[in-house]
Amino acid sequence: MLADPAVALSVVFDEDGVLKSIGPGKSYVDMSTVDPNTSCTIHKAITEKGGGAFS
């Protein structure tokens, strides 16, 4: 689990992050303890690429 918003965002948005390979038929499960705004940012980015996001 990730407790730091910066780390949670980097896991998704960095060059080799989740967004590189997420899409239809794939899901991301967020079990971090970050603030709601960070979770919403991650969820929006993943669903915009067609992936499923659960937090």
Coordinates of C-alpha atoms in Angstrom, one line a residue:
M1 CA 0.0 0.0 0.0
L2 CA 1.1 3.5 -0.7
A3 CA 0.7 6.2 1.9
D4 CA 2.3 9.2 0.1
P5 CA 0.3 11.0 -2.6
A6 CA 3.5 11.7 -4.6
V7 CA 4.4 8.1 -4.7
A8 CA 0.8 7.0 -5.6
L9 CA 0.8 9.5 -8.5
S10 CA 4.2 8.4 -9.8
V11 CA 3.1 4.7 -9.9
V12 CA 0.4 5.8 -12.3
F13 CA 1.8 8.7 -14.2
D14 CA 5.5 8.0 -14.5
E15 CA 7.0 6.9 -17.9
D16 CA 6.6 3.2 -17.0
G17 CA 3.6 3.7 -14.8
V18 CA 0.1 2.1 -14.9
L19 CA -1.2 4.4 -17.6
K20 CA 1.3 3.0 -20.1
S21 CA -0.5 -0.3 -20.2
I22 CA -4.0 0.2 -18.7
G23 CA -7.0 0.0 -21.0
P24 CA -10.2 -2.0 -21.7
G25 CA -10.2 -5.3 -19.9
K26 CA -7.7 -4.2 -17.3
S27 CA -8.3 -2.7 -13.9
Y28 CA -6.4 -0.9 -11.2
V29 CA -7.1 -1.4 -7.5
D30 CA -6.1 1.5 -5.3
M31 CA -5.5 0.4 -1.8
S32 CA -3.5 3.5 -0.8
T33 CA -4.2 5.7 2.1
V34 CA -3.9 9.0 0.2
D35 CA -6.2 11.9 0.2
P36 CA -9.5 11.8 -1.8
N37 CA -8.2 14.3 -4.5
T38 CA -5.3 12.1 -5.3
S39 CA -7.5 9.1 -5.6
C40 CA -9.9 11.0 -7.9
T41 CA -7.1 12.1 -10.1
I42 CA -5.8 8.6 -10.5
H43 CA -9.3 7.2 -11.1
K44 CA -10.1 9.8 -13.7
A45 CA -6.9 9.1 -15.7
I46 CA -7.4 5.4 -15.7
T47 CA -11.1 5.4 -16.7
E48 CA -10.3 7.9 -19.5
K49 CA -8.1 5.3 -21.0
G50 CA -10.8 2.7 -20.7
G51 CA -9.5 0.9 -17.7
G52 CA -11.4 0.0 -14.6
A53 CA -10.5 1.7 -11.3
F54 CA -11.4 0.7 -7.8
S55 CA -10.5 2.6 -4.7

